[in-house]
Coordinates of C-alpha atoms in Angstrom, one line a residue:
M15 CA 189.2 37.1 112.7
F16 CA 188.0 38.4 108.6
F17 CA 184.4 38.0 108.9
Q18 CA 182.0 37.5 106.4
N19 CA 182.4 34.3 104.2
L20 CA 185.9 33.8 105.8
N21 CA 187.3 31.1 107.9
I22 CA 189.4 33.0 110.1
I23 CA 190.3 36.6 110.2
V24 CA 192.5 38.6 112.4
P25 CA 190.5 41.8 113.9
F26 CA 192.5 44.4 115.8
F27 CA 191.2 46.8 118.7
Q28 CA 189.2 49.7 117.7
M29 CA 188.7 53.1 119.4
K30 CA 186.0 51.9 121.9
W31 CA 186.6 49.1 123.9
R32 CA 183.5 47.3 122.8
T33 CA 184.9 47.4 119.3
I34 CA 188.5 46.5 120.5
L35 CA 188.2 43.0 120.4
P36 CA 188.1 42.7 116.8
Q37 CA 191.2 44.7 116.7
C38 CA 194.8 43.7 118.4
C39 CA 195.6 44.1 121.8
L40 CA 198.6 46.2 120.5
L41 CA 196.0 49.0 119.9
L42 CA 194.6 48.5 123.5
V43 CA 195.3 52.1 124.1
T44 CA 194.5 53.8 120.7
C45 CA 191.3 51.9 120.3
A46 CA 190.0 53.7 123.4
L47 CA 190.6 57.1 121.9
P48 CA 187.5 59.4 122.1
A49 CA 185.2 59.1 118.9
L50 CA 186.1 61.7 116.3
E51 CA 183.6 64.1 115.0
A52 CA 182.5 63.3 111.5
V53 CA 183.8 65.7 108.8
P54 CA 180.7 67.3 107.0
I55 CA 180.5 65.7 103.5
D56 CA 179.1 67.9 100.9
I57 CA 177.5 65.2 98.4
D58 CA 174.0 64.8 96.8
K59 CA 172.4 62.5 99.2
T60 CA 169.9 61.8 96.5
K61 CA 172.5 59.8 94.6
V62 CA 173.5 57.7 97.5
K63 CA 172.1 54.4 97.9
T64 CA 169.8 54.0 100.5
T65 CA 171.4 51.9 103.7
Q66 CA 170.2 51.1 107.1
P67 CA 172.0 52.9 110.1
V68 CA 174.6 50.8 112.0
D69 CA 173.7 50.7 115.4
S70 CA 177.1 50.1 117.1
A71 CA 175.7 49.1 120.1
K72 CA 174.4 45.9 118.4
I73 CA 177.5 45.1 116.6
E74 CA 179.0 42.0 117.9
P75 CA 182.9 41.9 118.1
P76 CA 184.1 39.1 115.9
D77 CA 186.0 36.2 117.0
T78 CA 189.5 36.8 117.2
G79 CA 190.5 33.3 116.7
L80 CA 192.3 33.0 119.8
Y81 CA 191.9 30.2 122.3
Y82 CA 191.4 32.8 125.0
D83 CA 189.1 35.1 122.7
E84 CA 186.1 35.1 125.5
Y85 CA 188.3 35.8 128.1
L86 CA 189.9 38.7 126.3
K87 CA 186.4 40.2 125.4
Q88 CA 185.2 39.9 129.2
V89 CA 188.4 41.8 130.4
I90 CA 188.0 44.3 128.0
D91 CA 184.3 44.9 129.0
V92 CA 185.3 45.1 132.7
L93 CA 188.0 47.6 132.1
E94 CA 185.7 49.8 130.0
T95 CA 183.7 50.5 133.1
D96 CA 186.5 52.0 134.9
S97 CA 186.8 55.9 134.0
H98 CA 190.4 56.2 135.6
F99 CA 191.8 53.4 133.4
R100 CA 190.0 54.7 130.3
E101 CA 191.6 58.2 130.9
K102 CA 195.0 56.8 131.0
L103 CA 194.5 54.7 127.9
Q104 CA 193.5 57.7 126.0
K105 CA 196.8 59.4 126.6
A106 CA 199.1 56.3 126.2
D107 CA 200.9 55.5 123.1
I108 CA 201.5 52.2 121.4
E109 CA 204.8 51.9 123.3
E110 CA 203.5 52.3 126.5
I111 CA 201.3 49.4 125.8
K112 CA 204.0 47.1 124.3
S113 CA 206.4 47.8 127.1
G114 CA 203.7 47.0 129.9
R115 CA 203.8 50.6 131.5
L116 CA 200.2 51.0 131.0
S117 CA 199.6 47.8 132.8
K118 CA 200.7 49.2 136.1
E119 CA 197.7 51.6 135.9
L120 CA 195.5 48.7 136.9
D121 CA 196.6 49.2 140.5
L122 CA 194.5 52.3 140.6
V123 CA 191.2 51.1 139.2
S124 CA 188.4 50.8 141.5
H125 CA 187.9 48.0 144.0
H126 CA 184.6 46.9 142.3
V127 CA 186.4 46.3 138.8
R128 CA 189.3 44.2 140.4
T129 CA 186.8 42.0 142.1
K130 CA 185.2 41.4 138.7
L131 CA 188.7 40.9 137.1
D132 CA 189.8 38.4 139.9
E133 CA 186.4 36.4 139.2
L134 CA 187.2 36.2 135.5
K135 CA 190.7 34.9 135.9
R136 CA 189.5 32.4 138.4
Q137 CA 186.9 31.3 135.9
E138 CA 189.7 31.2 133.0
V139 CA 191.9 29.1 135.4
A140 CA 189.3 26.7 136.0
R141 CA 188.5 26.5 132.2
L142 CA 192.1 25.7 131.4
R143 CA 192.1 23.1 134.1
M144 CA 189.3 21.4 132.5
L145 CA 190.9 21.4 129.2
I146 CA 194.0 20.1 130.8
K147 CA 192.2 17.4 132.4
A148 CA 190.1 16.4 129.4
K149 CA 193.2 16.1 127.3
L150 CA 195.2 14.1 129.6
D151 CA 192.1 11.8 130.5
S152 CA 192.0 11.0 126.9
F153 CA 195.3 9.6 127.0
Q154 CA 194.6 7.9 130.4
D155 CA 197.5 9.9 132.1
T156 CA 196.2 11.0 135.6
G157 CA 199.7 11.2 137.1
M158 CA 200.4 14.7 135.6
D159 CA 200.7 18.0 137.8
H160 CA 197.9 20.0 136.5
H161 CA 199.4 23.1 138.0
A162 CA 202.5 22.9 136.1
L163 CA 200.7 22.5 132.8
L164 CA 199.2 25.9 133.3
K165 CA 202.6 27.3 132.5
Q166 CA 202.0 26.6 128.7
F167 CA 199.4 29.5 128.8
D168 CA 201.2 32.6 128.4
H169 CA 198.1 34.9 128.6
L170 CA 198.0 34.9 132.4
N171 CA 199.9 34.5 135.5
H172 CA 199.5 30.9 136.5
L173 CA 201.4 31.3 139.9
N174 CA 198.3 33.4 141.3
P175 CA 195.2 31.9 139.9
D176 CA 192.8 34.0 142.2
K177 CA 193.8 37.5 141.7
F178 CA 194.0 39.7 138.4
E179 CA 197.1 41.9 138.8
S180 CA 198.9 44.1 136.6
T181 CA 201.2 41.3 135.4
D182 CA 198.0 39.4 134.1
L183 CA 196.9 42.5 132.0
D184 CA 200.6 42.8 130.4
M185 CA 200.8 39.2 129.6
L186 CA 197.4 39.1 128.1
I187 CA 198.1 42.5 126.0
K188 CA 201.5 40.7 124.9
A189 CA 200.1 37.3 124.0
A190 CA 197.2 38.7 122.0
T191 CA 199.5 41.1 120.3
S192 CA 202.0 38.4 119.3
D193 CA 199.2 35.8 118.4
L194 CA 197.4 38.2 116.2
E195 CA 200.5 39.4 114.4
H196 CA 201.3 35.9 113.4
Y197 CA 197.7 35.0 112.7
D198 CA 197.9 36.1 108.9
K199 CA 201.1 33.9 108.3
A200 CA 199.5 30.9 109.9
R201 CA 196.6 31.4 107.5
H202 CA 198.7 31.4 104.6
E203 CA 200.4 28.2 105.6
E204 CA 197.0 26.6 106.1
F205 CA 195.8 27.6 102.7
K206 CA 199.1 26.3 101.4
K207 CA 198.5 22.8 102.9
Y208 CA 194.8 23.2 101.6
E209 CA 196.1 23.6 98.0
M210 CA 198.8 20.7 98.3
M211 CA 196.0 18.4 99.8
K212 CA 193.9 19.2 97.0
E213 CA 196.5 18.5 94.2
H214 CA 197.6 15.1 96.1
E215 CA 194.1 14.0 96.1
R216 CA 193.6 14.8 92.5
R217 CA 196.6 12.9 91.5
E218 CA 195.7 10.0 93.7
Y219 CA 192.3 9.9 92.0
L220 CA 194.1 9.8 88.6
K221 CA 195.9 6.8 89.6
T222 CA 192.6 4.8 89.9
L223 CA 191.5 5.5 86.6
S224 CA 192.1 3.8 83.3
E225 CA 194.3 5.5 80.7
E226 CA 191.3 6.9 78.8
K227 CA 189.5 8.0 81.8
R228 CA 192.6 9.7 83.0
K229 CA 193.0 11.8 79.8
E230 CA 189.3 12.9 80.2
E231 CA 189.8 14.1 83.5
E232 CA 193.0 16.0 82.7
S233 CA 191.3 17.5 79.8
K234 CA 188.4 18.7 82.0
F235 CA 190.8 19.9 84.6
A236 CA 192.5 21.9 82.1
E237 CA 189.3 23.2 80.7
M238 CA 187.9 24.4 84.1
K239 CA 191.5 26.3 84.8
K240 CA 191.2 27.8 81.6
K241 CA 187.4 29.0 82.5
H242 CA 188.3 30.3 85.8
E243 CA 191.3 32.4 84.5
N244 CA 188.8 34.1 81.9
H245 CA 187.6 37.0 84.1
P246 CA 187.5 40.9 83.7
K247 CA 190.6 42.7 84.6
V248 CA 190.9 43.1 88.5
N249 CA 191.9 46.5 89.7
H250 CA 195.0 47.1 91.8
P251 CA 193.9 47.0 95.4
G252 CA 193.6 50.4 97.2
S253 CA 194.3 52.3 93.6
K254 CA 192.0 55.1 92.4
D255 CA 190.4 53.0 89.7
Q256 CA 189.6 50.1 92.2
L257 CA 188.1 52.8 95.0
K258 CA 186.4 54.9 92.0
E259 CA 184.5 51.4 90.8
V260 CA 183.2 51.0 94.7
W261 CA 182.3 54.7 94.7
E262 CA 180.3 54.4 91.5
E263 CA 178.6 50.7 91.9
A264 CA 178.5 50.2 95.7
D265 CA 178.0 53.7 96.8
G266 CA 175.7 54.6 93.7
L267 CA 177.9 57.8 93.2
D268 CA 179.0 59.8 90.2
P269 CA 182.6 58.8 89.5
N270 CA 183.5 62.1 88.4
D271 CA 182.7 63.4 92.0
F272 CA 185.0 61.0 93.5
D273 CA 186.7 62.5 96.8
P274 CA 189.0 60.4 98.9
K275 CA 187.7 62.2 102.4
T276 CA 184.3 61.6 101.5
F277 CA 184.9 58.0 100.4
F278 CA 186.8 57.4 103.9
K279 CA 183.9 58.6 105.8
L280 CA 181.5 56.5 103.8
H281 CA 183.4 53.2 104.7
D282 CA 184.1 54.0 108.1
V283 CA 181.1 52.1 109.0
N284 CA 181.2 52.3 112.7
S285 CA 182.5 55.9 112.7
D286 CA 185.3 55.5 114.7
G287 CA 187.8 57.4 112.6
F288 CA 189.7 54.4 111.4
L289 CA 189.3 51.8 108.5
D290 CA 190.1 48.6 110.1
E291 CA 190.7 45.3 108.6
Q292 CA 187.2 44.0 108.0
E293 CA 186.0 47.4 106.6
L294 CA 188.9 47.4 104.1
E295 CA 188.4 44.1 103.2
A296 CA 184.7 45.1 102.2
L297 CA 185.9 47.1 99.5
F298 CA 187.4 44.2 97.6
T299 CA 184.0 42.4 97.3
K300 CA 183.5 43.9 93.9
E301 CA 187.0 43.0 92.5
L302 CA 186.6 39.3 94.0
E303 CA 183.2 38.8 92.3
K304 CA 184.8 39.4 88.8
V305 CA 186.8 36.1 89.6
Y306 CA 185.0 34.1 91.9
D307 CA 181.4 32.8 91.6
P308 CA 180.0 30.4 94.1
K309 CA 177.7 28.7 91.5
N310 CA 180.8 28.0 89.3
E311 CA 182.4 24.6 89.8
E312 CA 185.7 26.0 88.7
D313 CA 185.9 28.7 91.4
D314 CA 187.0 27.8 94.8
M315 CA 185.4 29.8 97.6
V316 CA 188.8 29.1 99.9
E317 CA 191.0 30.7 97.2
M318 CA 188.6 33.7 97.0
E319 CA 189.4 34.4 100.9
E320 CA 193.0 33.9 100.5
E321 CA 192.7 36.5 97.7
R322 CA 190.9 38.8 99.9
L323 CA 193.6 38.3 102.6
R324 CA 196.3 39.0 100.1
M325 CA 194.3 42.4 98.9
R326 CA 194.1 43.6 102.5
E327 CA 197.6 42.8 103.5
H328 CA 198.7 44.8 100.3
V329 CA 196.7 47.9 101.1
M330 CA 197.8 47.9 104.7
N331 CA 201.5 47.5 103.9
E332 CA 201.0 50.5 101.4
V333 CA 198.9 52.7 103.7
D334 CA 199.2 51.8 107.5
T335 CA 202.5 53.8 108.0
N336 CA 202.5 53.2 111.5
K337 CA 201.9 49.5 111.4
D338 CA 199.0 49.5 114.1
R339 CA 196.9 47.6 111.6
L340 CA 194.4 50.5 111.5
V341 CA 194.1 53.0 108.8
T342 CA 193.3 56.8 109.7
L343 CA 192.1 59.4 107.7
D344 CA 195.5 61.0 107.4
E345 CA 197.2 57.9 106.3
F346 CA 194.7 57.3 103.8
L347 CA 194.7 60.7 102.3
K348 CA 198.5 60.7 101.9
A349 CA 198.3 57.3 100.2
T350 CA 196.0 59.0 97.6
E351 CA 198.9 61.5 96.8
K352 CA 201.2 58.5 95.7
K353 CA 201.9 57.7 92.2
E354 CA 201.1 54.2 93.0
F355 CA 197.5 55.2 93.7
L356 CA 197.0 56.9 90.4
E357 CA 199.2 54.5 88.0
P358 CA 199.4 51.3 89.9
D359 CA 200.9 48.2 88.5
S360 CA 198.7 45.5 87.4
W361 CA 197.5 43.0 90.0
E362 CA 198.0 39.4 89.7
T363 CA 195.3 37.2 91.0
L364 CA 196.1 33.7 92.6
D365 CA 195.6 32.4 88.9
H366 CA 199.0 33.4 88.2
Q367 CA 200.3 32.4 91.5
Q368 CA 202.3 29.3 92.2
F369 CA 201.5 28.1 95.6
F370 CA 204.1 25.4 96.1
T371 CA 206.8 23.6 94.3
E372 CA 207.1 19.9 93.4
E373 CA 209.6 19.3 96.0
E374 CA 207.4 20.8 98.7
L375 CA 204.5 18.6 97.5
K376 CA 206.5 15.7 97.8
E377 CA 207.6 16.6 101.1
Y378 CA 203.8 17.1 102.1
E379 CA 202.9 13.7 100.7
N380 CA 205.8 12.1 102.7
L381 CA 204.3 13.7 105.7
I382 CA 200.9 12.6 104.8
S383 CA 202.4 8.8 104.2
V384 CA 204.2 9.0 107.7
Q385 CA 200.9 10.4 109.3
E386 CA 198.8 7.5 107.7
S387 CA 201.3 5.0 108.8
K388 CA 200.8 6.1 112.4
L389 CA 197.3 6.2 112.0
K390 CA 197.2 2.6 110.5
K391 CA 199.4 1.5 113.4
K392 CA 197.2 2.9 115.9
A393 CA 194.2 1.4 114.1
D394 CA 195.9 -2.0 114.0
E395 CA 196.6 -1.7 117.7
L396 CA 192.9 -0.8 118.5
Q397 CA 191.7 -3.7 116.4
K398 CA 193.9 -5.9 118.3
Q399 CA 192.6 -4.5 121.8
K400 CA 189.2 -5.1 120.4
E401 CA 189.9 -8.7 119.4
D402 CA 191.4 -9.3 122.9
L403 CA 188.2 -7.7 124.6
Q404 CA 185.9 -9.9 122.2
R405 CA 188.1 -12.9 123.3
Q406 CA 188.0 -12.0 126.9
H407 CA 184.2 -11.6 126.6
D408 CA 183.7 -15.1 124.9
Q409 CA 185.9 -16.7 127.6
L410 CA 183.6 -15.0 130.2
E411 CA 180.4 -16.1 128.4
A412 CA 181.8 -19.6 128.1
Q413 CA 182.5 -19.4 131.9
K414 CA 179.1 -18.3 132.8
L415 CA 177.3 -20.8 130.7
E416 CA 179.5 -23.6 132.4
Y417 CA 178.6 -22.2 135.9
H418 CA 175.0 -22.1 134.8
Q419 CA 175.2 -25.9 133.6
V420 CA 176.9 -26.9 136.9
V421 CA 174.1 -25.2 138.9
Q422 CA 171.4 -27.1 136.7
Q423 CA 173.3 -30.3 137.3
M424 CA 173.3 -29.9 140.9
E425 CA 169.6 -29.0 141.0
Q426 CA 168.8 -32.0 139.3
K427 CA 171.0 -34.4 141.5
K428 CA 169.1 -32.7 144.5
L429 CA 165.8 -33.3 143.3
Q430 CA 166.8 -37.2 142.5
Q431 CA 167.8 -37.8 145.9
I432 CA 164.2 -36.8 147.1
S433 CA 162.1 -39.9 147.5
P434 CA 158.2 -40.0 147.1
S435 CA 156.2 -38.9 150.1
A436 CA 155.6 -41.6 152.9
P437 CA 152.0 -42.8 154.1
G438 CA 152.3 -40.4 157.0
G439 CA 152.9 -37.5 154.5
E440 CA 156.5 -37.1 155.4
S441 CA 159.3 -36.8 152.8
K442 CA 161.6 -39.7 152.8
I443 CA 165.4 -39.0 152.0

């Protein structure tokens, strides 16, 4: 769920249901709060760069990255239509959501909504069964209990595949909350593996070169690294200097007129009263452009997205006091009063970070070696099966040829036993 130019970003539920999906199910309640009235902004509109208005109805909620993402979106779309549930949602707090108390309100929604939810659940169960069947069929295992395997999916109640109950909503909220909370950590782990694989492949390539070529490659690598590290100073994410730079260069406003409340309203793109994760990450584009350029060979765009994730996590940890992964105006303004906002520490980019130790790299290489051995063994087995099948095919072809020859011989013998026609016109055998 982090969207433009990101492999995967973890969005959380926003204020309205239709924009909730990009946000965490943990905020299933706070997201549905009524839209806040925009605070009047006293700025010179002639100084602001012209931007196209955002039509919230046309904004597609980004993919959460969850394997049940579509099901989650459809459930939210249906619940959005029930006025009773929406009213309860507005009054509930996060603890009510996490504890499951809110889910009990599902018993009071309209019959029409329940019918739609039932159908969505049946479709989701059918989809999961198809996935299980496809996986088992790939292993040629047809003796497994598909119903029992549904237990591995914890975002719905598999014991009742036909009805959407309060238990289902409770399980969906808790599963999405838990999965999204661990999503960033999983992304960091994937990035670490990416860096280790990159270094592993580099070292393996060097082994194939002569001494002279290897020295040339090492020299080129050091030069590119030095070139990448030679970039302008990166402002501390979320600091006054960093936000003022966005204010001046992206918003086209006078840096002397910088106002935190105005800044918040300008960058609350969907005007829901929050800065969500994608809106925060958009603030770091200018800083990232100082370090990364897709045209430069020495700049890795995967590393750029990791840097963006680090910046967003840092700002969230500093500003998001209630840890709901949304920044309110009050939280934002309080953060601007801190010393760290005015006098931040220097920000160390990934250039100065050590992603892994030599021990971790060796362990990873050993894991790769084991995996390669397994793959080689599997490939050898498949090759042997191929050879056996080819041998059986050749034998069948030989038998076919032999049978054909026998038939021909029988036909020839039959013709030889037929004598020439007698004077009366009858054949004599």
